[in-house]
Amino acid sequence: MSHVRIEGLTKRFAGKPPAIAVDDLSLEIEPGEFIVLLGPSGCGKTTTLRCLAGLETPDEGRISLGDQTVLDAHGKINLPPNKRRIGMVFQSYALWPHMTVRRNIGYPLRTRRVAREQARTRIEEAAELVDCSALLDRYPAQLSGGQQQRVALARGLAAQPDLVLFDEPLSNLDARLRDQVRAQLHELHARLGFTAVFVTHDQSEALALGDRLAIMRAGRIEQLGTPERVFEEPATEYVAGFIGMSNRLPLRRQGEGWGLADQPGTDDPSGAAGQTGTAGQPGATGQAVAHELPVPRSHSEISARLRPDDLRLCPAEEEPPDHGVGLPAEVVDAQFGGRHMDVVVTVAGNRLHARAPLTGKPWARSLSRGQRVTAWFAKDAAIYYDADGVRTATHAPAAAVGA
Ligand SMILES: Nc1ncnc2c1ncn2[C@@H]1O[C@H](COP(=O)(O)OP(=O)(O)O)[C@@H](O)[C@H]1O
Ligand SMILES: [Mg+2]
């Protein structure tokens, strides 16, 4: 276990145009901490890991592991991978097909020249950790995907590295196995306490595993914080979209209140949602939606971001509760999800997703395409972003958490 410090890390790739894969990235990782780098494809996650591992030559920056400087771009220090006490687990299990499980797990020990007897013990301990003791003499082709990935985990941990790097190690597993291996990894980390940097584009993996999350965008960290913090208070609209607030409503000041802003590129070709609504409300773009929102007066154009769980539906003729903002909506599709319905609606051309609970409220089960409903949300359940995508100063966070 060691303290990891990354300062001003920059990696460019030549090409037309040249790519800045990692852009002046700094991050400090506490001993034993599990850090998750979360972001879409191409944002620089793998390159950051490869720089940590010593597999790339960064253009700028310093990296230290414990009290050892492993990279100093100006001092021309860049220790090779086998001189860093780092373990790696990749998405493609990357097991050697011609080697038994035993030799695969032992591979990092051989590159580090660990003595034979000690290596034997380490291999058996590592296999035991991931329930693969019975598989030691098999070849990778004789293992299931889940078993292969557990062997890859054992290989990453066998040398008892100071730092373990994971590059989307669960992405190639089917859903059930992914949950299993994820739980096993979480438990292993709690037991062994290694320091980890785990890369994923999957928000639920990130929330489940991370002590802290770093949300990456174009080679930089857009927000760094605990899973709770990032989940409840995404600092920018980019982070909100990435952490499950998939619903976006563009709003504009209208007199003393707020109205729906024009939506270019409406995906509602019939225009039905933009015509006369129900309960006497016009459903058109520009309609008033709220008198007051918890947004400072200085903003005139904002977007509200909402999770599907926080977009509620009720029959068109019903009024939402007092604290709710009601919107005439039309159902596009409704899928049964067991205890809830996953419903797509349009609100003045904006396609929104609602997760409507069924327990105690079977009404949502009968929703069908073309049906007029009222979609509504509690003002404190939404987070409001300015035209630059930055969160507007707002109400006390406690209100948002409790809503
Ligand atoms: N070897 C390479 N040569 C040129 N460009 C690269 C190379 N590796 C990565 N890139 C570019 O760097 C950026 C970040 O890539 P990567 O770190 O793989 O992102 P991620 O792992 O988040 O998907 C991308 O624009 C990618 O095209
Ligand atoms: Mg990658």
XYZ file of C-alpha atoms and ligand atoms in Angstrom:
431
model
C 0.000 0.000 0.000
C 1.275 3.400 -0.760
C 0.353 6.953 -1.329
C 0.155 7.772 -5.039
C 0.724 11.281 -6.328
C 0.111 12.324 -9.927
C 1.042 15.897 -10.816
C 0.448 17.675 -14.111
C 0.355 14.478 -16.151
C 0.084 15.172 -19.900
C 0.213 12.696 -22.767
C -0.154 13.705 -26.411
C -0.340 11.411 -29.401
C 0.920 12.497 -32.796
C -1.637 12.436 -35.614
C -3.969 14.668 -37.562
C -5.050 16.387 -35.461
C -2.758 15.481 -32.542
C -4.706 14.092 -29.565
C -4.214 15.297 -26.009
C -5.208 12.056 -24.328
C -4.333 13.222 -20.807
C -4.328 16.949 -20.146
C -2.517 18.298 -17.074
C -4.114 15.774 -14.744
C -3.336 15.805 -11.032
C -4.608 13.356 -8.435
C -3.568 12.199 -4.984
C -4.562 8.742 -3.856
C -4.483 7.697 -0.208
C -2.970 4.343 0.799
C -5.651 1.662 0.511
C -8.009 3.920 -1.381
C -10.098 2.610 -4.275
C -10.292 5.341 -6.924
C -12.581 4.985 -9.927
C -11.949 6.878 -13.170
C -15.358 7.196 -14.825
C -16.011 8.640 -18.260
C -17.022 7.912 -21.838
C -14.874 6.182 -24.402
C -11.951 8.315 -25.536
C -11.727 10.567 -22.445
C -8.236 9.324 -21.522
C -8.865 6.650 -18.870
C -6.711 3.916 -20.385
C -3.897 6.312 -21.230
C -3.849 7.527 -17.613
C -3.551 3.916 -16.399
C -0.830 3.149 -18.936
C 1.151 6.163 -17.732
C 0.817 4.908 -14.134
C 1.985 1.465 -15.223
C 4.989 2.759 -17.164
C 3.632 1.632 -20.535
C 3.604 5.145 -22.041
C 6.117 7.946 -22.119
C 4.214 11.012 -20.878
C 5.057 14.465 -22.221
C 4.731 16.224 -18.888
C 4.281 15.455 -15.242
C 5.457 13.564 -12.215
C 4.203 10.370 -10.600
C 5.326 9.009 -7.260
C 4.430 5.737 -5.573
C 5.110 5.999 -1.864
C 8.472 7.746 -1.605
C 9.634 6.560 -5.024
C 9.476 8.859 -8.045
C 8.551 6.596 -10.961
C 8.043 9.384 -13.484
C 9.538 12.819 -13.839
C 9.171 14.007 -17.424
C 11.676 16.832 -16.938
C 14.154 14.833 -14.877
C 13.918 12.117 -17.538
C 12.827 9.475 -15.052
C 10.381 6.842 -16.365
C 10.762 3.509 -14.603
C 9.805 0.474 -16.706
C 6.711 -1.521 -15.650
C 8.634 -4.303 -13.909
C 10.393 -1.748 -11.672
C 7.064 -0.423 -10.381
C 5.193 -2.385 -7.738
C 2.001 -2.315 -9.754
C -0.482 -5.052 -10.690
C -2.744 -4.848 -13.727
C -6.095 -6.362 -14.678
C -7.493 -5.686 -18.138
C -10.816 -5.935 -19.914
C -9.618 -8.645 -22.260
C -8.371 -11.110 -19.664
C -5.109 -11.313 -21.618
C -4.189 -14.700 -20.199
C -1.456 -16.529 -22.087
C -3.264 -19.360 -23.899
C -0.245 -21.701 -23.868
C 0.303 -21.363 -20.114
C -1.585 -23.088 -17.306
C -3.476 -21.000 -14.777
C -0.563 -21.546 -12.376
C 1.960 -20.109 -14.832
C -0.352 -17.269 -15.792
C -0.817 -16.199 -12.172
C 2.918 -16.579 -11.609
C 3.872 -14.446 -14.600
C 4.313 -11.127 -12.742
C 6.345 -12.960 -10.089
C 8.738 -14.267 -12.740
C 9.221 -10.816 -14.281
C 10.046 -9.581 -10.776
C 12.391 -12.532 -10.157
C 10.619 -13.744 -7.025
C 12.258 -16.949 -5.702
C 10.587 -20.183 -6.796
C 9.346 -21.369 -3.383
C 7.970 -17.981 -2.454
C 6.332 -17.682 -5.874
C 4.618 -21.029 -5.385
C 3.110 -19.868 -2.105
C 2.035 -16.535 -3.572
C 0.381 -18.211 -6.552
C -1.572 -20.576 -4.340
C -2.634 -17.782 -2.007
C -3.778 -15.622 -4.915
C -5.730 -18.492 -6.493
C -7.365 -19.193 -3.132
C -8.457 -15.561 -2.833
C -10.523 -15.766 -5.998
C -11.714 -19.389 -5.581
C -9.532 -20.758 -8.364
C -7.436 -23.262 -6.420
C -9.015 -26.159 -8.285
C -8.159 -24.640 -11.665
C -4.395 -24.230 -11.327
C -3.450 -26.915 -13.831
C -5.968 -26.001 -16.502
C -5.405 -23.883 -19.605
C -7.405 -20.670 -20.231
C -9.410 -22.321 -23.041
C -10.771 -24.765 -20.455
C -12.231 -21.961 -18.315
C -15.471 -19.973 -18.489
C -15.322 -16.192 -18.968
C -15.935 -15.592 -15.272
C -13.193 -18.038 -14.282
C -10.758 -16.430 -16.718
C -11.461 -13.023 -15.267
C -10.946 -14.318 -11.714
C -7.597 -15.781 -12.806
C -6.712 -12.391 -14.274
C -7.607 -10.841 -10.900
C -5.371 -13.349 -9.109
C -2.545 -12.511 -11.498
C -2.994 -8.794 -10.780
C -2.797 -9.400 -7.026
C -0.181 -12.202 -6.904
C 2.867 -10.002 -6.561
C 1.184 -8.141 -3.673
C 1.638 -4.857 -5.517
C 1.436 -1.445 -3.889
C -1.062 -0.357 -6.502
C -3.487 -2.376 -8.654
C -4.761 -0.940 -11.934
C -8.014 -2.185 -13.442
C -9.052 -1.285 -16.994
C -12.755 -2.113 -17.419
C -12.153 -5.639 -16.089
C -15.853 -6.517 -15.866
C -17.081 -5.206 -19.211
C -16.719 -8.482 -21.081
C -18.695 -10.534 -18.572
C -22.418 -11.162 -18.891
C -24.650 -9.267 -16.459
C -24.916 -11.935 -13.776
C -21.185 -12.719 -13.714
C -20.367 -9.044 -13.729
C -22.318 -8.599 -10.487
C -20.618 -11.643 -8.954
C -17.064 -10.664 -9.828
C -17.787 -7.085 -8.801
C -18.956 -8.223 -5.367
C -15.904 -10.460 -5.047
C -13.584 -7.616 -5.958
C -15.267 -5.318 -3.437
C -14.854 -7.916 -0.716
C -11.213 -8.590 -1.668
C -10.410 -4.915 -1.456
C -12.014 -4.680 1.987
C -9.945 -7.673 3.153
C -6.590 -6.896 1.542
C -6.715 -3.102 1.488
C -4.626 -2.612 -1.669
C -4.590 0.778 -3.365
C -6.543 0.685 -6.614
C -7.275 2.735 -9.698
C -10.253 1.245 -11.507
C -11.388 2.477 -14.915
C -14.967 2.096 -16.126
C -17.663 3.773 -18.192
C -20.370 2.136 -16.066
C -21.852 4.400 -13.409
C -23.237 1.605 -11.233
C -19.816 -0.087 -11.089
C -18.263 3.233 -10.174
C -20.765 3.916 -7.396
C -20.450 0.397 -5.996
C -16.668 0.161 -5.909
C -15.226 3.633 -5.512
C -14.108 5.289 -2.289
C -13.863 8.317 -4.564
C -14.813 8.867 -8.178
C -12.958 10.995 -10.705
C -15.271 11.866 -13.582
C -13.087 12.411 -16.644
C -13.693 14.561 -19.681
C -11.244 15.118 -22.524
C -8.168 14.123 -20.536
C -9.103 16.085 -17.420
C -10.910 15.409 -14.176
C -14.244 17.244 -14.250
C -15.300 16.293 -10.716
C -13.596 14.361 -7.919
C -15.521 13.237 -4.860
C -17.194 10.484 -2.889
C -19.851 8.479 -4.727
C -22.547 10.109 -2.562
C -21.327 13.570 -3.385
C -20.985 13.006 -7.118
C -24.342 11.213 -7.256
C -26.303 13.802 -5.284
C -24.481 16.931 -6.377
C -23.028 16.619 -9.860
C -21.056 19.830 -10.336
C -21.643 20.121 -14.057
C -24.260 19.028 -16.531
C -21.709 16.692 -18.119
C -21.284 14.864 -14.806
C -25.049 14.840 -14.204
C -25.632 13.178 -17.567
C -22.990 10.607 -16.802
C -24.233 9.735 -13.346
C -27.803 8.920 -14.308
C -29.555 12.276 -14.603
C -30.493 11.450 -18.146
C -33.496 13.761 -18.350
C -32.864 17.296 -19.569
C -35.434 20.074 -19.695
C -34.343 23.400 -21.203
C -36.043 26.281 -19.361
C -36.199 30.033 -19.911
C -37.305 32.936 -17.743
C -40.742 34.022 -18.711
C -42.073 37.059 -16.851
C -41.836 36.250 -13.183
C -41.636 32.505 -13.728
C -40.124 29.859 -15.975
C -41.231 28.361 -19.259
C -40.063 25.582 -21.528
C -37.412 26.832 -23.928
C -37.696 26.056 -27.633
C -36.429 22.639 -28.430
C -34.629 22.484 -31.760
C -34.707 19.091 -33.443
C -37.795 17.777 -31.763
C -38.017 14.008 -32.048
C -41.798 14.082 -32.010
C -42.636 14.181 -35.722
C -46.398 14.318 -35.152
C -45.946 17.457 -33.080
C -48.676 16.043 -30.894
C -46.987 16.878 -27.645
C -46.744 20.473 -28.759
C -50.445 20.859 -29.374
C -53.267 21.459 -27.021
C -52.572 19.749 -23.739
C -54.952 18.535 -21.135
C -56.542 19.964 -18.014
C -56.893 23.249 -19.835
C -53.123 23.807 -20.130
C -51.587 24.535 -23.483
C -48.911 21.958 -24.208
C -46.869 24.142 -26.520
C -43.234 25.059 -26.301
C -42.866 28.274 -24.372
C -45.595 27.332 -21.956
C -45.187 28.406 -18.351
C -44.078 25.542 -16.171
C -43.247 27.070 -12.815
C -43.446 30.319 -10.875
C -40.365 29.790 -8.821
C -37.382 27.532 -9.055
C -34.420 27.444 -6.660
C -32.246 29.345 -9.147
C -30.613 32.782 -8.664
C -32.140 35.740 -10.523
C -28.992 36.234 -12.603
C -29.826 33.251 -14.808
C -32.253 33.457 -17.707
C -31.610 30.196 -19.560
C -31.028 27.015 -17.630
C -31.515 23.328 -17.950
C -33.041 21.107 -15.300
C -31.576 17.630 -14.932
C -33.588 14.804 -13.405
C -33.232 11.101 -12.779
C -35.905 8.807 -14.219
C -36.895 7.937 -10.618
C -37.636 11.590 -9.947
C -39.840 12.167 -12.971
C -43.305 11.182 -11.786
C -46.419 10.478 -13.793
C -50.083 10.925 -12.942
C -53.319 10.904 -14.930
C -53.680 13.970 -17.148
C -56.681 15.256 -15.228
C -54.838 15.202 -11.882
C -52.840 18.100 -10.484
C -49.341 17.368 -9.175
C -48.765 18.082 -5.476
C -48.019 21.670 -4.389
C -44.260 21.404 -4.518
C -44.320 19.735 -7.939
C -43.774 21.197 -11.388
C -46.381 19.697 -13.739
C -45.862 19.175 -17.480
C -48.370 17.906 -20.040
C -46.809 14.822 -21.570
C -47.518 12.096 -24.060
C -46.497 8.472 -23.637
C -44.164 7.146 -26.356
C -43.476 3.737 -24.861
C -43.952 1.857 -21.600
C -42.040 -1.287 -20.620
C -42.826 -3.543 -17.688
C -39.926 -3.760 -15.206
C -41.354 -5.904 -12.407
C -42.032 -3.432 -9.614
C -41.962 -0.434 -11.929
C -42.618 0.673 -15.505
C -39.931 2.261 -17.649
C -41.841 4.941 -19.495
C -40.691 7.249 -22.294
C -42.720 10.441 -22.643
C -42.380 13.595 -24.679
C -42.844 17.028 -23.136
C -42.934 19.718 -25.812
C -40.550 17.730 -27.966
C -38.226 16.707 -25.150
C -37.925 12.963 -24.777
C -37.860 12.070 -21.083
C -37.644 8.808 -19.154
C -39.744 8.049 -16.096
C -39.388 5.059 -13.829
C -42.907 4.735 -12.486
C -43.347 2.528 -9.414
C -46.129 -0.050 -9.579
C -46.326 -0.994 -5.917
C -49.523 0.470 -4.501
C -50.054 2.352 -7.787
C -50.866 -0.140 -10.529
C -52.171 2.744 -12.692
C -48.859 2.974 -14.571
C -49.188 -0.654 -15.755
C -51.878 0.336 -18.252
C -49.964 3.181 -19.881
C -49.850 2.949 -23.654
C -48.456 4.838 -26.608
C -50.211 8.097 -27.402
C -51.771 8.454 -23.962
C -51.820 11.961 -22.445
C -50.499 12.137 -18.897
C -49.057 14.702 -16.531
C -45.341 14.354 -15.878
C -44.143 16.175 -12.783
C -41.137 16.596 -10.549
C -40.364 18.062 -7.153
C -38.377 21.308 -7.513
C -35.685 20.027 -5.179
C -35.304 16.740 -7.033
C -33.951 18.499 -10.114
C -30.524 20.086 -10.378
C -30.251 23.274 -12.411
C -27.358 24.141 -14.712
C -26.518 27.422 -16.413
C -25.866 27.902 -20.114
C -22.233 26.811 -19.599
C -23.316 23.589 -17.935
C -22.201 24.696 -14.471
C -24.473 24.056 -11.526
C -26.307 27.184 -10.399
C -25.864 28.275 -6.791
C -28.864 26.899 -5.042
C -30.724 25.653 -2.011
C -29.066 23.755 0.837
C -27.810 20.351 -0.352
C -29.715 18.665 2.485
C -32.986 19.580 0.777
C -31.912 17.886 -2.432
C -30.752 14.780 -0.594
C -33.946 14.465 1.371
C -36.294 15.158 -1.520
N -1.671 4.852 -29.285
C -2.444 5.898 -29.609
N -2.197 6.642 -30.708
C -2.931 7.720 -31.025
N -3.994 8.147 -30.291
C -4.291 7.440 -29.191
C -3.551 6.286 -28.777
N -4.101 5.806 -27.625
C -5.133 6.608 -27.349
N -5.259 7.602 -28.246
C -6.254 8.683 -28.222
O -6.231 9.276 -26.951
C -7.543 9.547 -26.487
C -7.796 8.824 -25.177
O -7.820 7.433 -25.409
P -7.982 6.369 -24.220
O -7.044 6.701 -23.134
O -7.883 5.020 -24.819
O -9.482 6.657 -23.737
P -10.502 5.746 -22.899
O -9.723 4.640 -22.251
O -11.103 6.702 -21.912
O -11.510 5.252 -23.879
C -8.478 9.139 -27.590
O -8.755 10.282 -28.368
C -7.662 8.133 -28.383
O -8.060 8.113 -29.724
Mg -10.028 2.547 -22.443
